[in-house]
Amino acid sequence: MKKRILILGASGQIGTELASRLRKIYGKEKVVTSDIREQDKSLKKEGPFEVIDATDYKAIENVVINYEITDVYLLAAILSATAEKFPLRAWDLNMNSLFNVLNLAKEGKINKVFWPSSIAVFGKTTPSIDTPQKTIMEPSSAYGISKQAGERWCEYYHKRYGVDVRSIRYPGLISYKTQPGGGTTDYAVDIYHKALKHKKYICFLKEKTTLPMMYIDDAIEATLKLMKAPKDSIKIRNSYNLASISFNPKEIANSIIKHIPEFEISYKPDFRQAIAETWPQSIDDSEARKDWGWEHKYSLDDITMDMLKNLASMY
Ligand code: NAD
Ligand code: SER
């Protein structure tokens, strides 16, 4: 059967970049993008787009049937910072959208599911350096609780119903094409915009708050690689640890100063500091490297160079 892909929540930070990569690989008509918000007019010519609320099973099912969809990438979610403001809304979206997609696969209407988890599944009691794949997981954020529950359900649907669901625990992602959507790691994108625009940045995390991070190109490569891997090489059906680099706000500022010597960072921690303090500083992703050949490319200085180059024309 020919591959036809549906992306739910495609207008966000990951979806915009994933959609264009998938369209380059499979052809633009083979990849249907969708989101709860109407698509930007300039993107309309890039391929089919449907307005879909990911909590609406019928709406997803209709599009799956109409376009003969085989694979669904579920990216609709409420991220960590916004989820602290609206915990029940986050639970509702993050869980019900996942059940909708898992149930479509269970009923044989689609073949394969990608659903991202996050470093937010870990908590204060987790070993924070080189956090192992299997370890103590006591997330305390509303977002982390929904991601951990989601992981358990992915494994359940795989074991009980044979659903081919694949997942990655993304670290904080850095990209320039779209603004991030309400996470704790968003500072690592905003800092580049402010460095170019104002030559200074007030960071909402403390200077020594180290978190696992990754450039979007690496994250997209990992996603494509995981989804292409033979079924029996996927040994973990809750979610794979994934890592590239770790840094803190002071270190990203120092990387920017190499290009913008007058850049200054100051610190005004807010409620997101408490979330960040429960997350690991670095991740052991050896299972992903072993099972499906994951390897990262971008260092912090590579990311800084690419971000500043691509954002320069905006300011
Ligand atoms: P984002 O906030 O940028 O995009 C999410 C998209 O979902 C938005 O376009 C939004 O309009 C859409 N959406 C919201 N409610 C919807 C609904 N009811 N129906 C359909 N669409 C809806 O998020 P992102 O950064 O692209 O993240 C995508 C996935 O990756 C999420 O599951 C997120 O938890 C996970 N993740 C992201 C990061 C990161 O750093 N970006 C890290 C770890 C995990
Ligand atoms: N980048 C995400 C967030 O901060 C992690 O899942 O919410």
Short mmCIF file of C-alpha atoms and ligand atoms in Angstrom, two decimals:
data_model
loop_
_atom_site.label_atom_id
_atom_site.label_comp_id
_atom_site.label_asym_id
_atom_site.label_seq_id
_atom_site.Cartn_x
_atom_site.Cartn_y
_atom_site.Cartn_z
CA MET A 1 0.00 0.00 0.00
CA LYS A 2 1.27 3.49 -0.88
CA LYS A 3 2.20 5.74 2.04
CA ARG A 4 -0.11 8.68 2.75
CA ILE A 5 0.57 10.82 5.75
CA LEU A 6 -1.58 13.00 8.01
CA ILE A 7 0.04 15.45 10.45
CA LEU A 8 -2.18 16.69 13.30
CA GLY A 9 -1.00 19.98 14.84
CA ALA A 10 1.10 20.66 11.75
CA SER A 11 1.30 24.45 12.05
CA GLY A 12 3.55 24.42 15.13
CA GLN A 13 7.30 24.44 15.69
CA ILE A 14 7.90 20.80 14.70
CA GLY A 15 5.00 20.33 12.27
CA THR A 16 6.00 23.08 9.82
CA GLU A 17 9.48 21.61 9.38
CA LEU A 18 8.41 17.97 9.46
CA ALA A 19 5.73 18.60 6.82
CA SER A 20 8.15 20.12 4.35
CA ARG A 21 10.68 17.29 4.85
CA LEU A 22 8.00 14.61 4.42
CA ARG A 23 6.67 16.37 1.32
CA LYS A 24 10.16 16.42 -0.21
CA ILE A 25 10.45 12.67 0.41
CA TYR A 26 6.93 11.42 -0.47
CA GLY A 27 5.53 14.20 -2.68
CA LYS A 28 3.36 17.12 -1.61
CA GLU A 29 -0.01 15.49 -2.36
CA LYS A 30 0.90 12.49 -0.17
CA VAL A 31 1.22 14.57 2.99
CA VAL A 32 -1.93 16.16 4.43
CA THR A 33 -1.27 18.84 7.04
CA SER A 34 -3.90 19.82 9.59
CA ASP A 35 -4.28 22.05 12.61
CA ILE A 36 -7.04 23.59 14.70
CA ARG A 37 -6.04 26.98 13.29
CA GLU A 38 -6.45 27.95 9.64
CA GLN A 39 -3.25 27.70 7.66
CA ASP A 40 -1.20 30.71 6.67
CA LYS A 41 -2.18 31.64 3.07
CA SER A 42 1.42 31.49 1.90
CA LEU A 43 1.61 27.81 2.93
CA LYS A 44 -1.58 26.81 1.08
CA LYS A 45 0.19 25.98 -2.15
CA GLU A 46 2.55 23.59 -0.37
CA GLY A 47 -0.02 20.77 -0.30
CA PRO A 48 -3.40 19.66 1.10
CA PHE A 49 -4.45 21.20 4.43
CA GLU A 50 -7.52 20.47 6.57
CA VAL A 51 -8.76 22.17 9.74
CA ILE A 52 -9.00 19.37 12.32
CA ASP A 53 -9.47 19.48 16.08
CA ALA A 54 -7.34 16.54 17.24
CA THR A 55 -9.80 15.83 20.06
CA ASP A 56 -12.54 15.16 17.46
CA TYR A 57 -12.35 11.46 16.51
CA LYS A 58 -14.88 11.75 13.67
CA ALA A 59 -13.07 14.68 12.06
CA ILE A 60 -9.79 12.75 12.02
CA GLU A 61 -11.48 9.57 10.79
CA ASN A 62 -13.14 11.43 7.88
CA VAL A 63 -9.82 12.80 6.66
CA VAL A 64 -8.12 9.43 7.15
CA ILE A 65 -10.76 7.77 4.97
CA ASN A 66 -11.01 10.55 2.34
CA TYR A 67 -7.26 10.73 1.75
CA GLU A 68 -6.57 6.99 2.37
CA ILE A 69 -4.10 7.89 5.12
CA THR A 70 -1.66 5.20 6.27
CA ASP A 71 0.55 7.04 8.79
CA VAL A 72 -0.41 9.69 11.36
CA TYR A 73 2.02 12.06 13.10
CA LEU A 74 0.27 13.52 16.15
CA LEU A 75 1.89 16.83 17.09
CA ALA A 76 -1.09 18.69 18.58
CA ALA A 77 -0.43 19.31 22.28
CA ILE A 78 -0.29 21.92 25.00
CA LEU A 79 3.33 22.32 26.11
CA SER A 80 4.79 22.65 29.60
CA ALA A 81 4.48 26.36 30.43
CA THR A 82 0.96 26.76 29.01
CA ALA A 83 -0.10 23.48 30.62
CA GLU A 84 0.71 24.89 34.07
CA LYS A 85 -1.84 27.65 33.37
CA PHE A 86 -4.50 25.27 32.02
CA PRO A 87 -3.75 21.79 33.46
CA LEU A 88 -7.09 20.16 32.67
CA ARG A 89 -7.23 21.60 29.18
CA ALA A 90 -3.73 20.19 28.60
CA TRP A 91 -4.78 16.78 29.92
CA ASP A 92 -7.85 16.81 27.69
CA LEU A 93 -5.97 17.65 24.48
CA ASN A 94 -2.79 15.68 25.14
CA MET A 95 -4.62 12.48 26.14
CA ASN A 96 -7.76 12.48 23.99
CA SER A 97 -5.90 13.26 20.78
CA LEU A 98 -3.61 10.31 21.53
CA PHE A 99 -6.53 7.94 22.21
CA ASN A 100 -8.16 9.04 18.94
CA VAL A 101 -5.10 8.14 16.92
CA LEU A 102 -4.31 4.94 18.82
CA ASN A 103 -7.92 3.80 18.37
CA LEU A 104 -7.80 4.48 14.62
CA ALA A 105 -4.73 2.23 14.46
CA LYS A 106 -6.34 -0.41 16.68
CA GLU A 107 -9.33 -0.48 14.31
CA GLY A 108 -6.97 -1.02 11.36
CA LYS A 109 -7.81 2.34 9.71
CA ILE A 110 -4.16 3.46 9.79
CA ASN A 111 -0.89 1.48 9.89
CA LYS A 112 1.59 3.57 11.83
CA VAL A 113 1.57 6.31 14.47
CA PHE A 114 4.22 8.82 15.55
CA TRP A 115 3.61 10.55 18.87
CA PRO A 116 6.27 12.60 20.63
CA SER A 117 6.95 12.42 24.32
CA SER A 118 9.36 14.72 26.17
CA ILE A 119 12.11 15.03 28.78
CA ALA A 120 9.20 16.31 30.91
CA VAL A 121 8.32 12.68 31.74
CA PHE A 122 11.16 12.78 34.27
CA GLY A 123 10.99 14.43 37.66
CA LYS A 124 12.99 15.61 40.65
CA THR A 125 13.64 12.04 41.84
CA THR A 126 15.11 10.97 38.46
CA PRO A 127 18.93 10.82 38.19
CA SER A 128 19.57 14.09 36.38
CA ILE A 129 22.90 13.39 34.66
CA ASP A 130 22.86 10.89 31.77
CA THR A 131 19.29 10.00 32.66
CA PRO A 132 18.84 6.34 31.71
CA GLN A 133 16.10 5.04 29.41
CA LYS A 134 14.54 3.12 32.28
CA THR A 135 14.58 4.98 35.56
CA ILE A 136 12.47 6.61 38.27
CA MET A 137 9.78 8.75 36.64
CA GLU A 138 7.75 11.01 38.89
CA PRO A 139 6.89 14.03 36.73
CA SER A 140 5.34 16.91 38.65
CA SER A 141 4.23 19.22 35.79
CA ALA A 142 0.78 18.83 34.23
CA TYR A 143 2.47 18.42 30.85
CA GLY A 144 4.90 15.79 32.15
CA ILE A 145 2.07 13.81 33.74
CA SER A 146 0.20 13.75 30.42
CA LYS A 147 3.32 12.68 28.52
CA GLN A 148 4.13 9.90 30.97
CA ALA A 149 0.56 8.59 30.87
CA GLY A 150 0.70 8.80 27.06
CA GLU A 151 3.83 6.67 27.02
CA ARG A 152 2.15 3.98 29.11
CA TRP A 153 -0.84 3.94 26.72
CA CYS A 154 1.41 3.69 23.65
CA GLU A 155 3.08 0.61 25.09
CA TYR A 156 -0.31 -0.81 26.12
CA TYR A 157 -1.79 -0.40 22.62
CA HIS A 158 1.30 -1.96 21.08
CA LYS A 159 1.34 -4.98 23.40
CA ARG A 160 -2.40 -5.56 23.57
CA TYR A 161 -3.53 -4.62 20.05
CA GLY A 162 -0.31 -4.72 18.00
CA VAL A 163 -0.46 -1.01 17.19
CA ASP A 164 2.73 0.18 15.45
CA VAL A 165 3.25 3.33 17.52
CA ARG A 166 6.69 4.93 17.70
CA SER A 167 7.84 7.69 20.01
CA ILE A 168 10.77 9.90 21.00
CA ARG A 169 11.32 11.89 24.19
CA TYR A 170 12.37 15.12 22.48
CA PRO A 171 14.60 17.49 24.42
CA GLY A 172 14.03 21.27 24.09
CA LEU A 173 14.01 22.10 20.38
CA ILE A 174 15.61 25.11 18.70
CA SER A 175 14.43 26.41 15.32
CA TYR A 176 13.95 29.64 13.37
CA LYS A 177 11.00 29.03 11.02
CA THR A 178 8.25 29.26 13.66
CA GLN A 179 8.13 30.46 17.25
CA PRO A 180 7.91 27.71 19.86
CA GLY A 181 4.48 27.14 21.41
CA GLY A 182 4.58 27.71 25.18
CA GLY A 183 7.37 25.52 26.57
CA THR A 184 10.00 25.90 29.29
CA THR A 185 12.84 25.60 26.77
CA ASP A 186 11.48 28.42 24.56
CA TYR A 187 14.12 30.83 25.92
CA ALA A 188 16.70 29.07 23.74
CA VAL A 189 14.87 30.30 20.62
CA ASP A 190 13.82 33.72 21.89
CA ILE A 191 17.38 34.57 22.92
CA TYR A 192 18.51 34.56 19.26
CA HIS A 193 15.70 36.90 18.20
CA LYS A 194 16.46 39.32 21.05
CA ALA A 195 20.22 39.13 20.45
CA LEU A 196 19.71 40.30 16.87
CA LYS A 197 17.00 42.83 17.66
CA HIS A 198 18.06 44.41 20.99
CA LYS A 199 21.54 42.97 21.70
CA LYS A 200 20.22 41.96 25.11
CA TYR A 201 17.96 39.34 26.62
CA ILE A 202 16.22 38.88 29.96
CA CYS A 203 16.10 35.14 30.59
CA PHE A 204 13.25 33.49 32.54
CA LEU A 205 15.59 30.72 33.72
CA LYS A 206 18.62 31.08 36.02
CA GLU A 207 22.06 31.20 34.39
CA LYS A 208 23.17 27.72 35.54
CA THR A 209 19.98 25.86 34.57
CA THR A 210 21.32 23.12 32.31
CA LEU A 211 18.81 21.29 30.09
CA PRO A 212 19.03 18.80 27.20
CA MET A 213 18.48 20.63 23.89
CA MET A 214 18.55 19.83 20.18
CA TYR A 215 18.51 21.61 16.82
CA ILE A 216 15.34 21.07 14.78
CA ASP A 217 17.27 19.49 11.88
CA ASP A 218 18.54 16.76 14.21
CA ALA A 219 15.04 16.27 15.68
CA ILE A 220 13.48 15.88 12.21
CA GLU A 221 16.21 13.43 11.15
CA ALA A 222 15.57 11.36 14.29
CA THR A 223 11.83 11.32 13.60
CA LEU A 224 12.28 10.21 9.99
CA LYS A 225 14.82 7.57 10.99
CA LEU A 226 12.60 6.14 13.72
CA MET A 227 9.59 5.99 11.39
CA LYS A 228 11.59 4.30 8.61
CA ALA A 229 13.21 1.68 10.86
CA PRO A 230 12.05 -1.94 10.40
CA LYS A 231 9.28 -2.83 12.84
CA ASP A 232 11.26 -5.43 14.74
CA SER A 233 14.18 -3.07 15.37
CA ILE A 234 11.89 -0.92 17.53
CA LYS A 235 12.41 -2.50 20.93
CA ILE A 236 10.93 0.32 23.00
CA ARG A 237 7.26 1.09 22.53
CA ASN A 238 6.77 3.65 25.29
CA SER A 239 9.28 6.27 24.10
CA TYR A 240 12.99 6.49 23.26
CA ASN A 241 15.40 8.79 25.11
CA LEU A 242 16.97 11.12 22.55
CA ALA A 243 19.87 13.53 23.07
CA SER A 244 22.39 15.74 21.35
CA ILE A 245 23.68 18.59 23.54
CA SER A 246 23.05 20.15 26.95
CA PHE A 247 23.68 23.77 27.90
CA ASN A 248 22.55 26.50 30.28
CA PRO A 249 21.53 30.12 29.54
CA LYS A 250 25.03 31.43 30.32
CA GLU A 251 26.58 28.99 27.82
CA ILE A 252 24.17 29.85 25.00
CA ALA A 253 24.82 33.56 25.70
CA ASN A 254 28.58 32.94 25.44
CA SER A 255 28.04 31.18 22.12
CA ILE A 256 26.10 34.23 20.82
CA ILE A 257 28.77 36.65 22.10
CA LYS A 258 31.27 35.02 19.70
CA HIS A 259 29.18 36.61 16.90
CA ILE A 260 27.63 39.62 18.67
CA PRO A 261 30.28 40.78 21.20
CA GLU A 262 28.03 43.50 22.71
CA PHE A 263 25.24 40.98 23.56
CA GLU A 264 24.20 40.98 27.24
CA ILE A 265 22.07 38.51 29.16
CA SER A 266 20.36 39.13 32.50
CA TYR A 267 18.15 36.82 34.55
CA LYS A 268 14.62 37.16 35.91
CA PRO A 269 13.45 33.62 36.72
CA ASP A 270 9.69 33.01 36.71
CA PHE A 271 7.43 29.95 37.25
CA ARG A 272 9.22 28.09 34.43
CA GLN A 273 12.35 27.83 36.62
CA ALA A 274 10.51 25.41 38.92
CA ILE A 275 9.54 23.23 35.93
CA ALA A 276 13.10 23.23 34.55
CA GLU A 277 14.53 22.22 37.93
CA THR A 278 12.59 18.93 37.78
CA TRP A 279 13.98 17.99 34.34
CA PRO A 280 17.26 16.14 33.62
CA GLN A 281 20.46 17.96 32.68
CA SER A 282 21.58 15.31 30.22
CA ILE A 283 20.14 12.16 28.68
CA ASP A 284 21.53 8.71 27.92
CA ASP A 285 20.15 7.86 24.47
CA SER A 286 22.25 4.76 23.79
CA GLU A 287 19.15 2.61 23.13
CA ALA A 288 18.06 4.86 20.23
CA ARG A 289 21.62 4.83 18.85
CA LYS A 290 21.75 1.03 19.11
CA ASP A 291 18.23 0.12 17.90
CA TRP A 292 17.77 2.43 14.92
CA GLY A 293 21.10 4.11 14.34
CA TRP A 294 20.40 7.57 15.76
CA GLU A 295 23.26 10.08 15.67
CA HIS A 296 23.19 13.86 16.06
CA LYS A 297 25.07 16.47 14.04
CA TYR A 298 24.68 19.91 15.57
CA SER A 299 26.84 21.36 18.41
CA LEU A 300 25.78 24.51 20.31
CA ASP A 301 28.08 26.67 18.16
CA ASP A 302 26.69 25.10 14.96
CA ILE A 303 23.18 25.95 16.14
CA THR A 304 24.14 29.52 17.00
CA MET A 305 25.71 30.05 13.59
CA ASP A 306 22.68 28.68 11.73
CA MET A 307 20.11 30.52 13.88
CA LEU A 308 21.86 33.91 13.55
CA LYS A 309 22.38 33.45 9.81
CA ASN A 310 18.75 32.53 9.16
CA LEU A 311 17.18 35.11 11.47
CA ALA A 312 19.44 38.01 10.38
CA SER A 313 17.12 39.11 7.56
CA MET A 314 14.20 39.56 10.00
CA TYR A 315 15.94 42.32 11.99
P1 NAD B 1 3.56 23.75 19.04
O1 NAD B 1 2.84 24.31 20.21
O2 NAD B 1 4.53 24.60 18.31
O3 NAD B 1 2.51 23.20 17.97
C1 NAD B 1 1.36 22.50 18.36
C2 NAD B 1 0.29 22.74 17.31
O4 NAD B 1 -0.89 22.08 17.75
C3 NAD B 1 -0.05 24.22 17.11
O5 NAD B 1 0.06 24.57 15.76
C4 NAD B 1 -1.51 24.31 17.60
O6 NAD B 1 -2.30 25.24 16.86
C5 NAD B 1 -1.98 22.90 17.37
N1 NAD B 1 -3.16 22.55 18.19
C6 NAD B 1 -3.49 22.98 19.43
N2 NAD B 1 -4.66 22.45 19.81
C7 NAD B 1 -5.07 21.66 18.79
C8 NAD B 1 -6.20 20.83 18.58
N3 NAD B 1 -7.16 20.71 19.50
N4 NAD B 1 -6.30 20.16 17.41
C9 NAD B 1 -5.35 20.28 16.47
N5 NAD B 1 -4.25 21.06 16.60
C10 NAD B 1 -4.12 21.72 17.75
O7 NAD B 1 4.25 22.40 19.54
P2 NAD B 1 5.53 21.69 18.93
O8 NAD B 1 6.73 22.27 19.59
O9 NAD B 1 5.45 21.63 17.46
O10 NAD B 1 5.35 20.25 19.59
C11 NAD B 1 4.77 19.16 18.88
C12 NAD B 1 4.81 17.93 19.78
O11 NAD B 1 6.17 17.68 20.19
C13 NAD B 1 4.01 18.06 21.09
O12 NAD B 1 3.49 16.81 21.42
C14 NAD B 1 5.07 18.43 22.10
O13 NAD B 1 4.69 18.05 23.39
C15 NAD B 1 6.24 17.62 21.60
N6 NAD B 1 7.52 18.16 22.08
C16 NAD B 1 7.98 19.38 21.65
C17 NAD B 1 9.20 19.86 22.13
C18 NAD B 1 9.74 21.19 21.70
O14 NAD B 1 10.76 21.64 22.26
N7 NAD B 1 9.14 21.85 20.71
C19 NAD B 1 9.93 19.10 23.05
C20 NAD B 1 9.40 17.88 23.49
C21 NAD B 1 8.21 17.41 22.98
N1 SER B 2 10.28 21.96 24.95
C1 SER B 2 9.20 21.37 25.67
C2 SER B 2 8.69 22.28 26.72
O1 SER B 2 9.46 23.08 27.20
C3 SER B 2 9.66 20.09 26.30
O2 SER B 2 8.73 19.11 26.06
O3 SER B 2 7.55 22.17 27.08
#
